[in-house]
Amino acid sequence: MTTASRSLVLTLTVAFSLFLTSCDSPKTIYDLSDTSYMLRDTDSTRVNFPADFSDNISIITFIYTNCPDVCPVITANMSNIQKQLEDTSGINFIEISFDPQRDTPSVLKKYKNLYNLNDQFTMLTGRSSAIRELLDKVKIVAEKVYPDSAAQDSSNYTMRHSNYIFLMDGENRIRAKYPASVVPPENVIEDIQTLRD
Amino acid sequence: MDTINRSILPVLLLIASVVLWGCQSQSNSKEEGNKKVILGKLELYDGWARPGAKGQNSAGYLIISNGTASVDTLLSVNSDVAETCEIHESYQNDDGTVSMRPAGRQVIADGNDLTLTPGGKHIMLMKLKRELAVGDSVMISLTFSNVGQKSLKLPVKVQN
């Protein structure tokens, strides 16, 4: 084989390897790098989402605390991802309420305590307009459903909502989404490792 | 009867008693994992409830095993910890979103179980009168059309 042929083979091999690597890496689903949503955490501290979480990987989901069944399953799954990760350094766990009318910072704080979520978890709420903008950006559905007997302005409602966990990289790009209540934690962890590599 | 036969007789009687007792137990119940189905009875087991803040909602889960020879119907659920208790079910819509709706009365065929489980049918404990924290317990009372009222204490815990 001539020197030129060897160089060509080497170049093609490197290019093919790079191609394979890019295939393994999750694509960007939503780019939040140029967006900013002013939210509040459980201490009512202002949080600039997602900028305040930059440079780390974030696992993000959306819930409401009056949801007694599916949302706690999602929270349990978030918790299981955390437990099954060998190294949780550089990872944020973020739960954002899509029910800001009822989920005040103090309500989120109570939920966080009752579900034994540690300080690696951040729970966020905010003004309805800011939450709505964020939901629209990442295509999260969250609609109030009133029982037949309740007036439309009542606080007695459940919600029809999306069921996703998002994986966001350190540059605030959503790189993967999963069915939140049923995804096996190891599938999320595998993608986290890919992003870390 | 010689001496040897006299000494063997009590041993044989003991063995026969043990075998008969075992057969009788088998005919009245069957073990399947954690659950114990008592034939001829309606049993509640594997119950637990989620934590919840005062004024909010929680959910209770359990298995109801109808070991009787008759169809039974779960008519209502009550608990002192909640203003209202109802059977609800979570379900997935065609667009992938999830919702919840009242599930009404639950008919349990003879020999069948009704499993109330996360993500499916569950007891909605609505507008809690007190906070439910891990380690607490909730007493619930279920009313059936045939067997009447049955009660169960649900430990409050976080799902793993």
GROMACS .gro file of C-alpha atoms in nm:
model
  357
    1MET     CA    1   0.000   0.000   0.000
    2THR     CA    2   0.136   0.341  -0.092
    3THR     CA    3   0.177   0.623   0.158
    4ALA     CA    4  -0.113   0.807  -0.003
    5SER     CA    5  -0.337   0.502   0.028
    6ARG     CA    6  -0.241   0.457   0.394
    7SER     CA    7  -0.327   0.822   0.462
    8LEU     CA    8  -0.661   0.784   0.286
    9VAL     CA    9  -0.749   0.471   0.485
   10LEU     CA   10  -0.648   0.641   0.809
   11THR     CA   11  -0.854   0.950   0.727
   12LEU     CA   12  -1.159   0.740   0.638
   13THR     CA   13  -1.123   0.536   0.958
   14VAL     CA   14  -1.109   0.850   1.172
   15ALA     CA   15  -1.404   1.003   0.987
   16PHE     CA   16  -1.608   0.684   1.026
   17SER     CA   17  -1.528   0.671   1.400
   18LEU     CA   18  -1.638   1.031   1.442
   19PHE     CA   19  -1.957   0.951   1.250
   20LEU     CA   20  -2.032   0.656   1.478
   21THR     CA   21  -1.966   0.867   1.787
   22SER     CA   22  -2.207   1.134   1.665
   23CYS     CA   23  -2.469   0.865   1.602
   24ASP     CA   24  -2.445   0.746   1.965
   25SER     CA   25  -2.479   1.096   2.105
   26PRO     CA   26  -2.839   1.213   2.154
   27LYS     CA   27  -2.945   1.494   1.920
   28THR     CA   28  -3.074   1.828   2.044
   29ILE     CA   29  -3.451   1.819   2.083
   30TYR     CA   30  -3.503   2.167   2.229
   31ASP     CA   31  -3.234   2.431   2.252
   32LEU     CA   32  -3.285   2.637   2.568
   33SER     CA   33  -2.944   2.806   2.554
   34ASP     CA   34  -3.090   3.137   2.440
   35THR     CA   35  -3.394   3.132   2.669
   36SER     CA   36  -3.449   3.252   3.023
   37TYR     CA   37  -3.738   3.188   3.260
   38MET     CA   38  -3.752   3.355   3.600
   39LEU     CA   39  -3.877   3.094   3.845
   40ARG     CA   40  -3.877   3.042   4.223
   41ASP     CA   41  -3.738   2.755   4.426
   42THR     CA   42  -3.873   2.615   4.753
   43ASP     CA   43  -3.720   2.904   4.949
   44SER     CA   44  -3.881   3.158   4.714
   45THR     CA   45  -3.536   3.243   4.580
   46ARG     CA   46  -3.535   3.364   4.221
   47VAL     CA   47  -3.393   3.108   3.980
   48ASN     CA   48  -3.295   3.186   3.624
   49PHE     CA   49  -3.385   2.870   3.436
   50PRO     CA   50  -3.192   2.719   3.266
   51ALA     CA   51  -2.890   2.950   3.297
   52ASP     CA   52  -2.844   2.875   3.670
   53PHE     CA   53  -2.800   2.507   3.586
   54SER     CA   54  -2.547   2.552   3.304
   55ASP     CA   55  -2.229   2.344   3.290
   56ASN     CA   56  -2.397   2.050   3.461
   57ILE     CA   57  -2.620   1.779   3.327
   58SER     CA   58  -2.982   1.820   3.436
   59ILE     CA   59  -3.259   1.565   3.468
   60ILE     CA   60  -3.583   1.762   3.440
   61THR     CA   61  -3.946   1.668   3.484
   62PHE     CA   62  -4.280   1.846   3.522
   63ILE     CA   63  -4.536   1.761   3.791
   64TYR     CA   64  -4.809   1.904   4.014
   65THR     CA   65  -4.826   1.821   4.382
   66ASN     CA   66  -5.202   1.768   4.400
   67CYS     CA   67  -5.151   1.471   4.170
   68PRO     CA   68  -5.171   1.172   4.403
   69ASP     CA   69  -5.086   0.893   4.163
   70VAL     CA   70  -4.881   0.947   3.846
   71CYS     CA   71  -4.666   1.243   3.958
   72PRO     CA   72  -4.537   1.061   4.269
   73VAL     CA   73  -4.448   0.772   4.037
   74ILE     CA   74  -4.246   1.020   3.829
   75THR     CA   75  -4.081   1.156   4.143
   76ALA     CA   76  -4.000   0.799   4.251
   77ASN     CA   77  -3.841   0.737   3.911
   78MET     CA   78  -3.632   1.056   3.940
   79SER     CA   79  -3.522   0.938   4.282
   80ASN     CA   80  -3.436   0.594   4.145
   81ILE     CA   81  -3.220   0.749   3.873
   82GLN     CA   82  -3.034   0.937   4.145
   83LYS     CA   83  -2.995   0.624   4.360
   84GLN     CA   84  -2.873   0.410   4.073
   85LEU     CA   85  -2.617   0.660   3.949
   86GLU     CA   86  -2.276   0.560   4.080
   87ASP     CA   87  -2.155   0.918   4.057
   88THR     CA   88  -2.414   1.193   4.096
   89SER     CA   89  -2.164   1.477   4.092
   90GLY     CA   90  -2.240   1.740   3.830
   91ILE     CA   91  -2.602   1.630   3.797
   92ASN     CA   92  -2.907   1.845   3.875
   93PHE     CA   93  -3.245   1.691   3.946
   94ILE     CA   94  -3.515   1.945   3.867
   95GLU     CA   95  -3.892   1.916   3.909
   96ILE     CA   96  -4.097   2.205   3.771
   97SER     CA   97  -4.462   2.251   3.864
   98PHE     CA   98  -4.710   2.313   3.585
   99ASP     CA   99  -4.968   2.413   3.846
  100PRO     CA  100  -4.833   2.744   3.976
  101GLN     CA  101  -5.179   2.847   4.097
  102ARG     CA  102  -5.161   2.592   4.381
  103ASP     CA  103  -4.793   2.498   4.389
  104THR     CA  104  -4.639   2.787   4.576
  105PRO     CA  105  -4.276   2.761   4.694
  106SER     CA  106  -4.393   2.653   5.041
  107VAL     CA  107  -4.617   2.381   4.895
  108LEU     CA  108  -4.325   2.253   4.688
  109LYS     CA  109  -4.106   2.259   4.999
  110LYS     CA  110  -4.355   2.042   5.185
  111TYR     CA  111  -4.371   1.798   4.893
  112LYS     CA  112  -3.991   1.781   4.876
  113ASN     CA  113  -3.971   1.700   5.247
  114LEU     CA  114  -4.253   1.446   5.243
  115TYR     CA  115  -4.088   1.261   4.956
  116ASN     CA  116  -3.743   1.269   5.116
  117LEU     CA  117  -3.579   1.448   4.822
  118ASN     CA  118  -3.233   1.573   4.908
  119ASP     CA  119  -3.061   1.900   4.822
  120GLN     CA  120  -2.960   1.773   4.479
  121PHE     CA  121  -3.327   1.814   4.388
  122THR     CA  122  -3.453   2.159   4.291
  123MET     CA  123  -3.827   2.218   4.279
  124LEU     CA  124  -3.942   2.518   4.082
  125THR     CA  125  -4.258   2.718   4.035
  126GLY     CA  126  -4.324   3.070   3.912
  127ARG     CA  127  -4.566   3.313   3.763
  128SER     CA  128  -4.826   3.145   3.545
  129SER     CA  129  -4.703   3.337   3.240
  130ALA     CA  130  -4.341   3.225   3.286
  131ILE     CA  131  -4.444   2.863   3.342
  132ARG     CA  132  -4.670   2.873   3.036
  133GLU     CA  133  -4.389   3.010   2.818
  134LEU     CA  134  -4.156   2.734   2.933
  135LEU     CA  135  -4.419   2.463   2.882
  136ASP     CA  136  -4.486   2.587   2.531
  137LYS     CA  137  -4.115   2.595   2.451
  138VAL     CA  138  -4.064   2.229   2.543
  139LYS     CA  139  -4.412   2.120   2.428
  140ILE     CA  140  -4.541   2.009   2.767
  141VAL     CA  141  -4.919   1.976   2.783
  142ALA     CA  142  -5.082   2.071   3.114
  143GLU     CA  143  -5.454   2.141   3.118
  144LYS     CA  144  -5.691   2.173   3.410
  145VAL     CA  145  -5.975   1.922   3.422
  146TYR     CA  146  -6.269   2.017   3.640
  147PRO     CA  147  -6.511   1.764   3.785
  148ASP     CA  148  -6.864   1.810   3.653
  149SER     CA  149  -6.981   1.958   3.981
  150ALA     CA  150  -6.707   2.219   4.013
  151ALA     CA  151  -6.717   2.573   3.884
  152GLN     CA  152  -6.448   2.659   3.628
  153ASP     CA  153  -6.285   2.907   3.863
  154SER     CA  154  -6.262   2.656   4.143
  155SER     CA  155  -5.930   2.531   4.278
  156ASN     CA  156  -6.077   2.181   4.268
  157TYR     CA  157  -5.929   2.031   3.955
  158THR     CA  158  -5.699   1.760   3.829
  159MET     CA  159  -5.473   1.798   3.528
  160ARG     CA  160  -5.423   1.625   3.197
  161HIS     CA  161  -5.050   1.642   3.148
  162SER     CA  162  -4.747   1.520   2.959
  163ASN     CA  163  -4.538   1.245   3.112
  164TYR     CA  164  -4.175   1.323   3.030
  165ILE     CA  165  -3.832   1.330   3.184
  166PHE     CA  166  -3.582   1.544   2.992
  167LEU     CA  167  -3.207   1.513   2.982
  168MET     CA  168  -3.038   1.853   2.940
  169ASP     CA  169  -2.667   1.896   2.872
  170GLY     CA  170  -2.435   2.157   3.020
  171GLU     CA  171  -2.508   2.394   2.733
  172ASN     CA  172  -2.880   2.391   2.814
  173ARG     CA  173  -2.986   2.179   2.524
  174ILE     CA  174  -3.250   1.910   2.579
  175ARG     CA  175  -3.086   1.601   2.437
  176ALA     CA  176  -3.330   1.322   2.526
  177LYS     CA  177  -3.681   1.271   2.657
  178TYR     CA  178  -3.831   0.965   2.820
  179PRO     CA  179  -4.175   0.843   2.934
  180ALA     CA  180  -4.133   0.966   3.289
  181SER     CA  181  -4.338   0.722   3.490
  182VAL     CA  182  -4.214   0.406   3.322
  183VAL     CA  183  -3.862   0.461   3.184
  184PRO     CA  184  -3.612   0.223   3.343
  185PRO     CA  185  -3.352   0.436   3.528
  186GLU     CA  186  -3.066   0.251   3.357
  187ASN     CA  187  -3.177   0.386   3.018
  188VAL     CA  188  -3.145   0.744   3.142
  189ILE     CA  189  -2.816   0.665   3.314
  190GLU     CA  190  -2.675   0.523   2.992
  191ASP     CA  191  -2.747   0.853   2.813
  192ILE     CA  192  -2.599   1.050   3.102
  193GLN     CA  193  -2.278   0.852   3.061
  194THR     CA  194  -2.279   0.923   2.688
  195LEU     CA  195  -2.313   1.296   2.755
  196ARG     CA  196  -2.032   1.276   3.013
  197ASP     CA  197  -1.804   1.102   2.765
  198MET     CA  198  -5.034  -5.653   7.021
  199ASP     CA  199  -4.667  -5.685   7.098
  200THR     CA  200  -4.446  -5.417   7.255
  201ILE     CA  201  -4.302  -5.296   6.921
  202ASN     CA  202  -4.646  -5.247   6.766
  203ARG     CA  203  -4.761  -5.053   7.075
  204SER     CA  204  -4.469  -4.811   7.046
  205ILE     CA  205  -4.513  -4.762   6.668
  206LEU     CA  206  -4.886  -4.692   6.692
  207PRO     CA  207  -4.857  -4.344   6.852
  208VAL     CA  208  -4.594  -4.245   6.595
  209LEU     CA  209  -4.819  -4.353   6.306
  210LEU     CA  210  -5.113  -4.165   6.457
  211LEU     CA  211  -4.899  -3.850   6.487
  212ILE     CA  212  -4.784  -3.874   6.125
  213ALA     CA  213  -5.142  -3.928   6.006
  214SER     CA  214  -5.259  -3.625   6.203
  215VAL     CA  215  -4.991  -3.404   6.054
  216VAL     CA  216  -5.073  -3.521   5.700
  217LEU     CA  217  -5.448  -3.469   5.751
  218TRP     CA  218  -5.389  -3.122   5.901
  219GLY     CA  219  -5.175  -3.030   5.605
  220CYS     CA  220  -5.438  -3.144   5.357
  221GLN     CA  221  -5.706  -2.947   5.538
  222SER     CA  222  -5.493  -2.630   5.536
  223GLN     CA  223  -5.432  -2.670   5.166
  224SER     CA  224  -5.802  -2.696   5.095
  225ASN     CA  225  -5.882  -2.372   5.283
  226SER     CA  226  -5.605  -2.147   5.160
  227LYS     CA  227  -5.334  -2.107   4.902
  228GLU     CA  228  -5.015  -1.909   4.926
  229GLU     CA  229  -4.906  -1.700   4.625
  230GLY     CA  230  -4.603  -1.484   4.698
  231ASN     CA  231  -4.691  -1.236   4.971
  232LYS     CA  232  -5.062  -1.284   4.941
  233LYS     CA  233  -5.272  -1.533   5.120
  234VAL     CA  234  -5.597  -1.611   4.947
  235ILE     CA  235  -5.843  -1.744   5.198
  236LEU     CA  236  -6.100  -1.947   5.015
  237GLY     CA  237  -6.448  -1.850   5.124
  238LYS     CA  238  -6.338  -1.504   5.240
  239LEU     CA  239  -6.275  -1.161   5.093
  240GLU     CA  240  -5.934  -1.041   5.204
  241LEU     CA  241  -5.744  -0.709   5.187
  242TYR     CA  242  -5.366  -0.707   5.184
  243ASP     CA  243  -5.044  -0.534   5.068
  244GLY     CA  244  -5.194  -0.194   5.145
  245TRP     CA  245  -5.002   0.133   5.163
  246ALA     CA  246  -5.060   0.504   5.115
  247ARG     CA  247  -4.858   0.793   4.981
  248PRO     CA  248  -4.744   1.092   5.186
  249GLY     CA  249  -4.945   1.410   5.147
  250ALA     CA  250  -4.973   1.757   5.293
  251LYS     CA  251  -5.281   1.868   5.484
  252GLY     CA  252  -5.544   1.992   5.239
  253GLN     CA  253  -5.390   1.806   4.946
  254ASN     CA  254  -5.458   1.461   4.805
  255SER     CA  255  -5.298   1.124   4.867
  256ALA     CA  256  -5.353   0.781   4.720
  257GLY     CA  257  -5.401   0.439   4.875
  258TYR     CA  258  -5.317   0.106   4.719
  259LEU     CA  259  -5.400  -0.253   4.809
  260ILE     CA  260  -5.511  -0.585   4.670
  261ILE     CA  261  -5.862  -0.710   4.730
  262SER     CA  262  -5.895  -1.083   4.690
  263ASN     CA  263  -6.242  -1.222   4.652
  264GLY     CA  264  -6.207  -1.581   4.761
  265THR     CA  265  -6.581  -1.623   4.803
  266ALA     CA  266  -6.807  -1.808   4.561
  267SER     CA  267  -7.001  -1.489   4.482
  268VAL     CA  268  -6.941  -1.175   4.282
  269ASP     CA  269  -6.891  -0.880   4.515
  270THR     CA  270  -6.886  -0.507   4.454
  271LEU     CA  271  -6.675  -0.242   4.623
  272LEU     CA  272  -6.937   0.025   4.687
  273SER     CA  273  -6.746   0.291   4.879
  274VAL     CA  274  -6.431   0.377   5.071
  275ASN     CA  275  -6.402   0.594   5.380
  276SER     CA  276  -6.123   0.722   5.596
  277ASP     CA  277  -6.102   0.967   5.883
  278VAL     CA  278  -5.793   1.130   5.730
  279ALA     CA  279  -5.967   1.258   5.417
  280GLU     CA  280  -6.279   1.462   5.348
  281THR     CA  281  -6.366   1.236   5.056
  282CYS     CA  282  -6.245   0.896   4.935
  283GLU     CA  283  -6.312   0.770   4.585
  284ILE     CA  284  -6.181   0.503   4.354
  285HIS     CA  285  -6.004   0.676   4.064
  286GLU     CA  286  -5.794   0.553   3.778
  287SER     CA  287  -5.504   0.707   3.593
  288TYR     CA  288  -5.497   0.646   3.220
  289GLN     CA  289  -5.305   0.746   2.912
  290ASN     CA  290  -5.469   0.947   2.638
  291ASP     CA  291  -5.408   0.888   2.267
  292ASP     CA  292  -5.163   1.181   2.258
  293GLY     CA  293  -4.951   1.030   2.535
  294THR     CA  294  -5.073   1.265   2.808
  295VAL     CA  295  -5.201   1.116   3.132
  296SER     CA  296  -5.526   1.193   3.310
  297MET     CA  297  -5.728   1.068   3.601
  298ARG     CA  298  -6.098   0.998   3.636
  299PRO     CA  299  -6.340   0.851   3.891
  300ALA     CA  300  -6.367   0.476   3.838
  301GLY     CA  301  -6.696   0.419   4.022
  302ARG     CA  302  -6.801   0.095   4.186
  303GLN     CA  303  -6.570  -0.198   4.135
  304VAL     CA  304  -6.714  -0.541   4.062
  305ILE     CA  305  -6.489  -0.828   4.171
  306ALA     CA  306  -6.577  -1.168   4.031
  307ASP     CA  307  -6.559  -1.468   4.261
  308GLY     CA  308  -6.207  -1.604   4.277
  309ASN     CA  309  -6.062  -1.281   4.133
  310ASP     CA  310  -5.851  -0.995   4.265
  311LEU     CA  311  -5.890  -0.621   4.232
  312THR     CA  312  -5.543  -0.466   4.233
  313LEU     CA  313  -5.520  -0.099   4.320
  314THR     CA  314  -5.173   0.001   4.207
  315PRO     CA  315  -4.967   0.312   4.115
  316GLY     CA  316  -5.048   0.437   3.766
  317GLY     CA  317  -5.379   0.250   3.759
  318LYS     CA  318  -5.682   0.226   3.984
  319HIS     CA  319  -5.629   0.369   4.330
  320ILE     CA  320  -5.809   0.511   4.630
  321MET     CA  321  -5.808   0.891   4.612
  322LEU     CA  322  -5.780   1.034   4.961
  323MET     CA  323  -5.905   1.385   4.885
  324LYS     CA  324  -5.843   1.698   5.091
  325LEU     CA  325  -5.641   1.542   5.369
  326LYS     CA  326  -5.743   1.652   5.718
  327ARG     CA  327  -5.390   1.604   5.843
  328GLU     CA  328  -5.046   1.560   5.700
  329LEU     CA  329  -4.945   1.206   5.607
  330ALA     CA  330  -4.574   1.150   5.652
  331VAL     CA  331  -4.362   0.839   5.608
  332GLY     CA  332  -4.412   0.624   5.917
  333ASP     CA  333  -4.774   0.732   5.973
  334SER     CA  334  -5.063   0.503   5.898
  335VAL     CA  335  -5.411   0.547   5.756
  336MET     CA  336  -5.713   0.342   5.852
  337ILE     CA  337  -5.951   0.286   5.562
  338SER     CA  338  -6.289   0.123   5.560
  339LEU     CA  339  -6.425  -0.042   5.245
  340THR     CA  340  -6.790  -0.131   5.201
  341PHE     CA  341  -6.882  -0.427   4.982
  342SER     CA  342  -7.228  -0.529   4.862
  343ASN     CA  343  -7.199  -0.884   4.996
  344VAL     CA  344  -6.946  -0.905   5.277
  345GLY     CA  345  -7.021  -0.560   5.417
  346GLN     CA  346  -6.753  -0.347   5.574
  347LYS     CA  347  -6.383  -0.440   5.588
  348SER     CA  348  -6.105  -0.228   5.734
  349LEU     CA  349  -5.732  -0.211   5.675
  350LYS     CA  350  -5.448  -0.003   5.814
  351LEU     CA  351  -5.224   0.140   5.539
  352PRO     CA  352  -4.866   0.236   5.628
  353VAL     CA  353  -4.756   0.562   5.471
  354LYS     CA  354  -4.444   0.520   5.261
  355VAL     CA  355  -4.259   0.651   4.959
  356GLN     CA  356  -4.266   0.433   4.652
  357ASN     CA  357  -3.933   0.279   4.556
   0.00000   0.00000   0.00000
